[in-house]
Short mmCIF file of C-alpha atoms and ligand atoms in Angstrom, two decimals:
data_model
loop_
_atom_site.label_atom_id
_atom_site.label_comp_id
_atom_site.label_asym_id
_atom_site.label_seq_id
_atom_site.Cartn_x
_atom_site.Cartn_y
_atom_site.Cartn_z
CA MET A 1 229.86 114.21 95.14
CA SER A 2 233.00 116.26 94.72
CA LEU A 3 232.85 120.02 94.32
CA ILE A 4 234.11 119.73 90.75
CA GLU A 5 231.38 117.22 89.88
CA LYS A 6 228.74 119.45 91.46
CA ALA A 7 229.97 122.50 89.52
CA LEU A 8 229.87 120.47 86.33
CA ILE A 9 226.31 119.29 86.96
CA ASP A 10 225.20 122.86 87.78
CA LYS A 11 226.76 124.05 84.54
CA ILE A 12 224.92 121.35 82.56
CA LYS A 13 221.66 122.31 84.29
CA VAL A 14 222.07 125.98 83.37
CA LYS A 15 222.87 125.07 79.78
CA ALA A 16 219.92 122.70 79.62
CA ASN A 17 217.65 125.41 80.96
CA VAL A 18 218.80 127.88 78.32
CA LEU A 19 218.23 125.31 75.59
CA LYS A 20 214.86 124.42 77.06
CA HIS A 21 213.69 128.01 76.83
CA ARG A 22 215.18 128.43 73.41
CA ALA A 23 213.25 125.36 72.28
CA ILE A 24 210.04 126.51 73.86
CA ASP A 25 210.24 130.02 72.47
CA GLN A 26 211.04 129.01 68.90
CA HIS A 27 209.36 131.17 66.37
CA VAL A 28 209.30 131.26 62.56
CA ASN A 29 207.82 133.91 60.27
CA LEU A 30 206.73 131.99 57.22
CA ALA A 31 205.72 134.02 54.18
CA VAL A 32 203.56 132.66 51.38
CA THR A 33 203.31 134.43 48.07
CA GLY A 34 202.54 133.93 44.38
CA LEU A 35 200.62 135.77 41.70
CA SER A 36 196.82 135.87 41.96
CA ARG A 37 195.23 132.45 41.32
CA SER A 38 198.56 130.69 41.89
CA GLY A 39 196.98 128.82 44.81
CA LYS A 40 197.97 130.73 48.00
CA THR A 41 194.61 130.41 49.73
CA ALA A 42 194.34 126.68 48.98
CA PHE A 43 197.96 126.21 50.09
CA ILE A 44 197.67 127.93 53.49
CA THR A 45 194.34 126.24 54.18
CA SER A 46 195.86 122.85 53.40
CA LEU A 47 199.03 123.49 55.42
CA VAL A 48 197.01 124.42 58.51
CA ASN A 49 194.56 121.59 57.91
CA GLN A 50 197.34 118.98 57.62
CA LEU A 51 198.91 120.11 60.89
CA ILE A 52 195.85 120.61 63.08
CA ASN A 53 194.16 117.41 61.88
CA GLU A 54 197.23 115.21 61.84
CA ASN A 55 196.15 111.60 62.40
CA SER A 56 196.80 108.06 61.21
CA GLN A 57 195.29 108.89 57.79
CA SER A 58 197.68 111.78 57.18
CA GLN A 59 200.05 111.38 54.25
CA MET A 60 203.01 113.11 55.89
CA THR A 61 205.83 110.59 55.57
CA PHE A 62 208.44 113.13 54.51
CA PHE A 63 207.88 115.54 57.40
CA SER A 64 210.44 114.15 59.83
CA THR A 65 208.75 115.45 63.00
CA ILE A 66 205.70 113.37 62.14
CA HIS A 67 207.57 110.46 60.61
CA GLU A 68 209.77 110.08 63.70
CA GLY A 69 206.71 110.15 65.97
CA ARG A 70 207.78 113.44 67.61
CA PHE A 71 204.80 115.53 66.50
CA ILE A 72 202.36 116.03 69.38
CA ALA A 73 199.70 118.51 68.20
CA ALA A 74 199.12 121.82 66.44
CA LYS A 75 196.52 124.47 67.10
CA ARG A 76 195.66 127.95 65.92
CA VAL A 77 196.41 130.72 68.39
CA PRO A 78 195.69 134.48 68.20
CA GLN A 79 197.96 136.21 65.71
CA LYS A 80 200.72 138.57 66.83
CA ASP A 81 200.13 141.58 64.56
CA LEU A 82 196.62 142.73 65.33
CA HIS A 83 196.60 145.41 62.62
CA ILE A 84 196.89 142.82 59.84
CA ALA A 85 193.79 141.04 58.51
CA ARG A 86 193.24 137.51 59.79
CA PHE A 87 193.56 134.70 57.25
CA ASP A 88 190.03 133.29 57.18
CA TYR A 89 190.90 129.62 57.68
CA ASP A 90 187.44 128.61 58.91
CA SER A 91 185.57 129.75 55.78
CA ALA A 92 188.21 128.27 53.48
CA ALA A 93 188.28 124.90 55.27
CA LYS A 94 184.48 124.83 55.34
CA ALA A 95 184.23 125.45 51.57
CA LEU A 96 186.65 122.60 50.88
CA SER A 97 184.76 120.25 53.21
CA GLU A 98 181.28 121.00 51.91
CA GLU A 99 179.19 118.52 49.96
CA PRO A 100 179.98 119.03 47.14
CA PRO A 101 183.33 120.69 47.98
CA CYS A 102 184.16 124.14 46.57
CA TRP A 103 187.36 126.12 46.25
CA PRO A 104 187.66 128.88 48.86
CA LEU A 105 187.45 132.53 47.87
CA PRO A 106 190.96 133.86 47.18
CA THR A 107 192.52 136.37 49.53
CA LYS A 108 193.14 139.82 48.05
CA GLY A 109 195.67 141.51 50.29
CA ILE A 110 197.90 140.68 53.18
CA SER A 111 196.64 138.39 55.94
CA GLN A 112 198.06 136.39 58.81
CA LEU A 113 197.50 133.30 60.90
CA ARG A 114 199.46 131.91 63.84
CA LEU A 115 199.98 128.24 64.64
CA ALA A 116 201.49 126.71 67.75
CA ILE A 117 203.01 123.26 67.21
CA LYS A 118 203.94 121.08 70.14
CA TYR A 119 206.55 118.42 69.45
CA GLN A 120 209.22 116.35 71.07
CA PRO A 121 212.70 117.53 70.21
CA ASN A 122 215.23 114.89 69.28
CA ASN A 123 218.15 117.06 70.30
CA SER A 124 219.49 115.04 73.22
CA ILE A 125 220.00 117.84 75.75
CA ILE A 126 216.61 119.40 75.14
CA LYS A 127 214.98 115.99 75.15
CA TYR A 128 216.13 115.23 78.69
CA THR A 129 215.20 118.61 80.09
CA THR A 130 211.67 118.98 78.84
CA ASP A 131 208.99 116.63 77.60
CA ASN A 132 208.10 118.77 74.69
CA ALA A 133 208.74 122.06 72.95
CA THR A 134 206.50 124.54 71.15
CA ILE A 135 207.22 126.32 67.93
CA PHE A 136 205.09 129.28 66.84
CA ILE A 137 204.59 129.73 63.11
CA ASP A 138 203.34 133.11 61.89
CA ILE A 139 202.07 132.56 58.38
CA THR A 140 201.78 135.70 56.25
CA ASP A 141 199.94 135.56 52.94
CA TYR A 142 200.66 138.43 50.53
CA PRO A 143 200.13 138.96 46.79
CA GLY A 144 203.14 138.20 44.57
CA GLU A 145 202.06 141.21 42.52
CA TRP A 146 203.45 143.41 45.29
CA LEU A 147 206.94 142.05 44.63
CA LEU A 148 206.65 143.00 40.98
CA ASP A 149 207.04 146.61 42.09
CA LEU A 150 210.53 146.19 43.54
CA PRO A 151 212.41 147.29 40.38
CA MET A 152 210.51 150.59 40.51
CA LEU A 153 212.57 151.56 43.56
CA ASN A 154 215.61 151.75 41.32
CA GLN A 155 213.90 153.60 38.48
CA THR A 156 213.00 157.24 37.96
CA PHE A 157 209.52 158.00 36.65
CA GLU A 158 211.01 158.59 33.24
CA GLU A 159 212.89 155.25 33.24
CA TRP A 160 209.88 153.33 34.48
CA SER A 161 207.64 154.97 31.85
CA GLU A 162 210.04 153.94 29.12
CA VAL A 163 210.07 150.28 30.19
CA MET A 164 206.27 150.23 30.51
CA THR A 165 205.78 151.98 27.17
CA GLU A 166 207.87 149.34 25.44
CA LEU A 167 205.75 146.63 27.04
CA LEU A 168 202.45 148.35 26.19
CA LYS A 169 203.45 148.87 22.58
CA GLN A 170 204.32 145.21 22.02
CA ALA A 171 202.13 142.18 21.31
CA PRO A 172 200.07 140.89 23.02
CA ARG A 173 199.33 144.07 25.02
CA VAL A 174 199.34 146.62 22.22
CA GLU A 175 195.97 145.69 20.79
CA ILE A 176 194.03 146.73 23.82
CA ALA A 177 196.49 149.37 25.06
CA GLU A 178 196.43 151.42 21.87
CA GLU A 179 193.39 153.51 22.80
CA PHE A 180 194.96 154.49 26.13
CA ILE A 181 198.26 155.41 24.46
CA GLN A 182 196.47 157.55 21.85
CA ARG A 183 194.45 159.33 24.52
CA LEU A 184 197.66 160.23 26.36
CA GLU A 185 199.24 161.49 23.14
CA SER A 186 196.34 163.89 22.66
CA LEU A 187 197.03 165.60 26.02
CA SER A 188 199.67 168.23 26.59
CA PRO A 189 201.94 167.00 29.42
CA PHE A 190 202.81 170.53 30.53
CA ASP A 191 199.24 171.80 30.91
CA PRO A 192 197.74 171.91 34.39
CA VAL A 193 195.69 168.78 35.02
CA ASP A 194 192.69 168.38 37.25
CA GLU A 195 192.52 165.46 39.66
CA LYS A 196 189.32 164.17 38.12
CA LEU A 197 190.96 163.62 34.75
CA LEU A 198 193.94 161.99 36.44
CA ALA A 199 191.61 159.65 38.35
CA GLU A 200 189.77 158.78 35.13
CA LEU A 201 192.97 158.01 33.21
CA SER A 202 194.32 155.99 36.14
CA GLU A 203 191.12 153.98 36.18
CA GLN A 204 191.54 153.30 32.45
CA TYR A 205 195.13 152.15 33.05
CA THR A 206 194.06 149.95 35.98
CA GLN A 207 191.36 148.37 33.81
CA LEU A 208 194.02 147.59 31.23
CA LEU A 209 196.11 145.84 33.88
CA GLN A 210 193.06 143.87 35.05
CA THR A 211 192.38 142.74 31.48
CA PHE A 212 196.03 141.73 31.00
CA ARG A 213 195.92 139.61 34.14
CA ASN A 214 192.40 138.23 34.28
CA GLU A 215 191.46 137.88 30.64
CA MET A 216 194.77 137.48 28.85
CA GLY A 217 196.52 135.49 31.61
CA LEU A 218 199.56 137.81 31.62
CA SER A 219 201.74 138.02 34.71
CA LEU A 220 203.93 141.09 34.33
CA ILE A 221 201.74 143.76 35.89
CA GLN A 222 203.13 147.07 37.15
CA PRO A 223 202.35 148.62 39.52
CA GLY A 224 201.26 145.31 41.03
CA ARG A 225 199.22 147.03 43.75
CA PHE A 226 196.84 148.42 41.16
CA ILE A 227 195.15 145.08 40.62
CA LEU A 228 195.33 144.00 44.27
CA PRO A 229 195.15 147.29 46.16
CA GLY A 230 194.24 145.82 49.57
CA ASP A 231 193.24 148.68 51.90
CA LEU A 232 194.50 151.31 49.41
CA ALA A 233 191.60 150.79 46.97
CA GLY A 234 190.49 154.20 45.61
CA ALA A 235 193.34 156.12 47.28
CA PRO A 236 194.93 158.91 45.15
CA ILE A 237 198.35 157.34 45.74
CA LEU A 238 197.25 154.62 43.29
CA GLN A 239 196.22 157.23 40.71
CA PHE A 240 199.06 157.54 38.25
CA PHE A 241 200.31 155.66 35.17
CA PRO A 242 203.35 155.59 32.90
CA TYR A 243 203.66 158.50 30.50
CA THR A 244 203.91 156.81 27.10
CA ASN A 245 205.17 159.74 25.04
CA PHE A 246 208.53 160.59 26.59
CA SER A 247 210.31 160.26 23.25
CA ASP A 248 208.44 163.36 21.97
CA ILE A 249 208.96 165.77 24.85
CA ASP A 250 211.72 168.14 25.83
CA LEU A 251 213.50 166.51 28.79
CA ASP A 252 214.69 169.83 30.12
CA ALA A 253 211.11 171.08 30.29
CA TYR A 254 210.17 167.78 31.95
CA GLN A 255 212.75 168.32 34.70
CA LYS A 256 211.34 171.81 35.33
CA ALA A 257 207.65 170.83 35.10
CA GLU A 258 205.54 172.09 38.01
CA GLU A 259 203.60 169.63 40.17
CA ASP A 260 200.21 170.81 38.88
CA THR A 261 201.00 169.79 35.27
CA LEU A 262 200.03 166.33 34.01
CA ILE A 263 203.61 165.09 33.86
CA GLY A 264 204.58 166.81 37.12
CA MET A 265 201.70 165.27 39.00
CA LEU A 266 202.37 161.81 37.57
CA ARG A 267 206.00 162.07 38.65
CA ALA A 268 205.07 163.26 42.16
CA ARG A 269 202.56 160.44 42.65
CA TYR A 270 205.06 157.88 41.37
CA ILE A 271 207.65 159.05 43.90
CA GLU A 272 205.06 159.01 46.69
CA TYR A 273 203.94 155.51 45.67
CA LYS A 274 207.47 154.16 45.85
CA GLU A 275 208.02 155.66 49.30
CA ARG A 276 204.70 154.97 50.95
CA VAL A 277 203.57 151.78 49.28
CA VAL A 278 206.51 149.84 47.87
CA LYS A 279 209.12 150.70 50.50
CA ALA A 280 206.57 150.49 53.30
CA PHE A 281 205.80 146.86 52.41
CA TYR A 282 209.48 145.89 52.53
CA LYS A 283 210.11 147.81 55.75
CA GLU A 284 207.04 146.68 57.66
CA HIS A 285 206.64 143.12 56.46
CA PHE A 286 209.34 141.73 54.22
CA VAL A 287 212.19 142.35 56.65
CA ASN A 288 210.47 140.16 59.23
CA PHE A 289 210.16 137.02 57.10
CA ASP A 290 212.41 134.05 57.98
CA ARG A 291 211.25 131.57 55.39
CA GLN A 292 209.46 132.07 52.09
CA ILE A 293 207.50 129.91 49.67
CA ILE A 294 206.72 131.24 46.19
CA LEU A 295 203.85 129.49 44.44
CA ALA A 296 203.69 129.45 40.67
CA ASP A 297 200.95 128.11 38.45
CA CYS A 298 202.94 127.11 35.34
CA LEU A 299 200.11 125.06 33.87
CA THR A 300 197.57 127.81 33.13
CA PRO A 301 200.12 129.86 31.11
CA LEU A 302 201.14 126.65 29.34
CA ASN A 303 197.52 126.24 28.40
CA ASN A 304 197.15 129.91 27.37
CA GLY A 305 200.04 129.96 24.89
CA TYR A 306 203.44 131.48 24.21
CA GLY A 307 202.66 135.10 25.14
CA SER A 308 201.28 134.12 28.54
CA PHE A 309 204.11 131.70 29.32
CA ASN A 310 206.80 134.15 28.30
CA ASP A 311 205.20 136.77 30.50
CA LEU A 312 205.20 134.39 33.49
CA GLN A 313 208.92 133.92 33.02
CA GLN A 314 209.55 137.66 33.10
CA ALA A 315 207.31 138.09 36.13
CA MET A 316 209.05 135.26 38.03
CA ASN A 317 212.37 136.92 37.35
CA LEU A 318 211.08 140.20 38.75
CA ILE A 319 209.57 138.47 41.78
CA THR A 320 212.76 136.61 42.60
CA GLU A 321 214.79 139.85 42.42
CA SER A 322 213.51 140.48 45.96
CA PHE A 323 215.60 137.57 47.21
CA ARG A 324 218.96 138.73 45.93
CA TYR A 325 220.67 139.88 49.04
CA GLY A 326 224.25 140.34 47.88
CA LYS A 327 226.12 142.95 49.89
CA ALA A 328 226.13 145.37 47.01
CA ASN A 329 222.44 144.89 46.37
CA PHE A 330 220.26 147.95 47.01
CA LEU A 331 217.64 145.76 48.68
CA THR A 332 220.12 144.67 51.34
CA ARG A 333 221.34 148.20 51.84
CA MET A 334 217.82 149.53 52.24
CA PHE A 335 216.09 146.84 54.26
CA SER A 336 218.43 144.03 55.51
CA PRO A 337 216.07 141.13 54.84
CA LYS A 338 216.83 137.81 56.58
CA ILE A 339 215.12 135.00 54.68
CA ASP A 340 217.44 131.98 54.70
CA LYS A 341 215.29 129.38 52.93
CA LEU A 342 213.24 129.87 49.81
CA LEU A 343 211.01 127.26 48.23
CA PHE A 344 209.61 127.53 44.70
CA ALA A 345 206.53 125.38 44.25
CA ALA A 346 204.75 124.56 41.00
CA THR A 347 201.13 124.27 42.16
CA LYS A 348 198.16 122.23 40.90
CA SER A 349 200.39 119.29 39.95
CA ASP A 350 197.33 117.02 40.24
CA HIS A 351 196.38 118.45 36.83
CA VAL A 352 199.07 116.34 35.20
CA THR A 353 199.79 112.64 35.39
CA PRO A 354 202.45 111.68 37.98
CA GLU A 355 205.15 110.78 35.46
CA GLN A 356 205.02 114.45 34.32
CA HIS A 357 205.81 115.84 37.79
CA GLY A 358 209.56 115.66 37.16
CA ASN A 359 209.10 117.73 34.00
CA LEU A 360 206.95 120.24 35.87
CA THR A 361 209.68 120.73 38.48
CA SER A 362 212.38 121.08 35.89
CA LEU A 363 210.25 123.55 33.92
CA LEU A 364 209.90 125.71 37.03
CA ASN A 365 213.64 125.35 37.60
CA GLN A 366 214.31 126.69 34.15
CA LEU A 367 211.89 129.55 34.62
CA ILE A 368 213.84 130.84 37.60
CA HIS A 369 217.28 129.60 36.58
CA PRO A 370 219.08 132.93 35.98
CA ILE A 371 218.12 134.40 39.34
CA ARG A 372 218.32 131.17 41.30
CA GLN A 373 222.02 130.91 40.53
CA LYS A 374 222.54 134.29 42.13
CA ILE A 375 220.31 133.55 45.11
CA ASN A 376 222.14 130.28 45.88
CA PHE A 377 225.39 132.17 45.75
CA GLU A 378 224.15 134.52 48.43
CA ASN A 379 223.55 131.92 51.13
CA ILE A 380 219.84 131.42 50.76
CA THR A 381 219.00 127.74 50.41
CA THR A 382 216.55 127.23 47.57
CA GLU A 383 214.57 124.24 46.36
CA THR A 384 211.93 123.58 43.70
CA ILE A 385 209.03 121.18 44.01
CA ALA A 386 205.76 120.25 42.30
CA ILE A 387 202.80 120.16 44.71
CA SER A 388 199.07 120.01 44.97
CA SER A 389 197.76 121.64 48.14
CA VAL A 390 194.32 120.08 47.80
CA LYS A 391 193.94 117.33 45.24
CA ALA A 392 191.16 117.62 42.70
CA THR A 393 191.92 114.54 40.60
CA GLN A 394 192.72 110.86 40.94
CA PHE A 395 195.35 109.21 38.86
CA GLY A 396 194.57 106.11 36.82
CA LYS A 397 195.35 104.13 33.67
CA SER A 398 193.25 103.83 30.56
CA GLN A 399 193.38 101.70 27.40
CA HIS A 400 193.60 103.60 24.15
CA GLN A 401 194.15 101.88 20.78
CA GLY A 402 195.70 98.86 22.46
CA LYS A 403 198.03 100.99 24.64
CA THR A 404 197.88 101.71 28.36
CA LEU A 405 197.84 105.44 28.97
CA PRO A 406 198.21 107.34 32.26
CA VAL A 407 195.14 109.51 32.90
CA ILE A 408 193.61 111.80 35.51
CA ARG A 409 190.00 111.74 36.55
CA GLY A 410 188.09 114.60 38.17
CA ILE A 411 184.88 116.58 38.36
CA LYS A 412 185.08 119.35 35.79
CA LEU A 413 183.84 122.80 36.79
CA PRO A 414 181.52 124.60 36.43
CA GLU A 415 179.23 121.83 35.12
CA ARG A 416 180.40 119.27 37.72
CA LYS A 417 180.79 116.51 35.17
CA GLN A 418 183.19 113.60 35.66
CA ILE A 419 186.00 113.68 33.08
CA THR A 420 188.89 111.30 32.41
CA LEU A 421 191.74 112.61 30.30
CA PHE A 422 195.41 112.67 29.50
CA PRO A 423 196.02 116.44 29.82
CA GLY A 424 199.19 116.49 27.71
CA MET A 425 202.95 116.52 28.14
CA VAL A 426 204.66 119.14 30.24
CA PRO A 427 207.84 120.30 28.51
CA LYS A 428 211.00 119.66 30.50
CA ALA A 429 212.66 122.86 29.36
CA LEU A 430 211.38 126.29 28.40
CA PRO A 431 209.31 125.71 25.30
CA ALA A 432 209.97 127.55 22.07
CA GLU A 433 207.06 129.20 20.29
CA SER A 434 206.68 126.09 18.09
CA TYR A 435 205.67 124.00 21.16
CA TRP A 436 202.18 125.45 20.96
CA GLN A 437 201.87 124.54 17.28
CA ASP A 438 202.75 120.88 17.83
CA ASN A 439 201.29 120.26 21.29
CA SER A 440 198.15 121.09 23.12
CA PHE A 441 197.88 121.22 26.81
CA ASN A 442 194.46 120.65 28.27
CA PHE A 443 194.06 122.50 31.54
CA MET A 444 190.53 122.67 32.88
CA PRO A 445 189.23 123.58 36.33
CA PHE A 446 188.35 120.63 38.55
CA ALA A 447 186.41 120.59 41.82
CA PRO A 448 188.37 119.60 44.93
CA LEU A 449 188.09 115.92 45.87
CA GLU A 450 185.39 115.06 48.43
CA SER A 451 186.87 115.38 51.89
CA THR A 452 186.10 112.88 54.60
CA GLY A 453 185.07 115.61 57.05
CA LEU A 454 185.89 119.07 58.35
CA HIS A 455 188.42 117.68 60.79
CA GLN A 456 190.18 115.31 58.43
CA PRO A 457 193.34 116.05 56.45
CA PHE A 458 192.78 116.93 52.78
CA GLN A 459 194.39 114.80 50.11
CA HIS A 460 197.50 116.52 48.76
CA ILE A 461 200.72 115.99 46.85
CA ARG A 462 204.04 116.66 48.65
CA MET A 463 202.78 119.04 51.33
CA ASP A 464 204.88 116.95 53.74
CA GLN A 465 208.01 117.73 51.74
CA VAL A 466 207.11 121.41 51.81
CA LEU A 467 206.85 121.31 55.60
CA GLU A 468 210.11 119.41 55.91
CA PHE A 469 211.98 121.99 53.85
CA LEU A 470 210.42 125.02 55.54
CA LEU A 471 210.24 123.85 59.15
CA GLY A 472 212.00 120.48 59.55
CA ASP A 473 215.34 121.91 60.69
CA LYS A 474 213.63 124.14 63.28
CA MET A 475 211.95 121.14 64.91
CA LYS A 476 214.92 118.85 65.46
P1 GDP B 501 195.24 132.66 45.24
O1 GDP B 501 194.61 133.74 44.43
O2 GDP B 501 196.74 132.61 45.04
O3 GDP B 501 194.88 132.71 46.70
O4 GDP B 501 194.73 131.27 44.63
P2 GDP B 501 193.68 130.21 45.21
O5 GDP B 501 194.25 129.46 46.35
O6 GDP B 501 192.37 130.90 45.41
O7 GDP B 501 193.61 129.20 43.97
C1 GDP B 501 193.08 129.61 42.73
C2 GDP B 501 192.43 128.45 42.05
O8 GDP B 501 193.42 127.49 41.70
C3 GDP B 501 191.46 127.66 42.96
O9 GDP B 501 190.18 128.25 42.96
C4 GDP B 501 191.46 126.30 42.29
O10 GDP B 501 190.63 126.31 41.16
C5 GDP B 501 192.90 126.18 41.83
N1 GDP B 501 193.76 125.41 42.75
C6 GDP B 501 194.47 125.86 43.83
N2 GDP B 501 195.19 124.85 44.39
C7 GDP B 501 194.93 123.75 43.67
C8 GDP B 501 195.38 122.38 43.73
O11 GDP B 501 196.17 121.96 44.59
N3 GDP B 501 194.87 121.54 42.77
C9 GDP B 501 194.00 121.95 41.80
N4 GDP B 501 193.56 121.07 40.93
N5 GDP B 501 193.58 123.21 41.71
C10 GDP B 501 194.03 124.10 42.61
#
């Protein structure tokens, strides 16, 4: 062998070694979010379940690593950030595998889980230098409500109060918010306030937010932490609220108000909240995410009516603001986030018949359209998809008045009664108010389908496409 040939081979070996280590040390921080009840817990449980139980019964055709026969195995390994709660996969998977199966309890704050996936790379150089490679996936689950707070960073207390007041004084919120607004009007903002009264009023405001979300199905909740406080439950930093009477007070006196007055204390807490809660989340967590999936349940608001659907649209616009990284954007200046792929998923698509899935995807597309344009422009690849993490219904056909109709069949909760129905048409575009007069959409909770065992993959819709979009390129 000539000296030149030897040098060339040595060079190839060094390069191969570098690539080998790069392949072995691959690592992706995958973030999962969505408003409460959007399906985060079911989604993460299914994603982990599909990967660790991959077998001949898996329906994973669109995940190229599996389809090309390069997937070897996946297992859970201890998480990296020990100060973050562990995502309780075992309890969730057990609930879904029970007889009869139940939905897992939803997560309430931030939690994490780490997966190691062993696979065979198809990149030719890596392939010849190592039999297989490992990719570590750190999955972080966090409430979408926390992203609703981002705009607050750009607002003074006075500006934020004005936006919230407008919202509280409009239908559908005004009916139940009126008492709170009147109580605030009866207090002098410049009188000293004791912490007990502040705590009591904050509790009243938090209850209002809970009612908006849990009973009225509204999505635009600020501050988002108030309804999902995580480890901050009961902390004074969550004890403030918008002042709803700014139009009647002297703004000069407001600027000079001492910190022990009602308005002064509200302002001080608001500033503290932005620094220690909102900014802290972006600095400690958000900046580390590489890939993001945002889950949205469009079907429940469709079922609830115009007010609820309209609110979802506004909330989705606020949530997606966090992914606008243009150079001039304050988010980029403050935190330098690095997410390069963002997937929007309409969840629970097993609640509609398959020919409606296209409409469901295009409805979600329309919901996020204004912001998506800007995100695409800023070099984040985005995609929308309709999924079901864990199927609860089977699709079928039924005869009705001489016609064949597509139907879904499932076990309705809580009574556990088998039901067959055509749930209704999903509008392709954002529906006008009249949609709810002419159409009815029948969304009812179904039990998850019986699983074939704790170590078997759950039935799903398009989880393989989700994996391909989020991880496929990292496992070539
Ligand atoms: P989280 O609050 O975002 O963690 O939401 P969960 O994952 O707890 O889901 C909330 C509820 O949505 C569950 O209890 C189920 O009733 C329902 N759900 C979630 N995923 C699916 C799905 O793929 N199909 C159906 N039919 N229902 C789902």
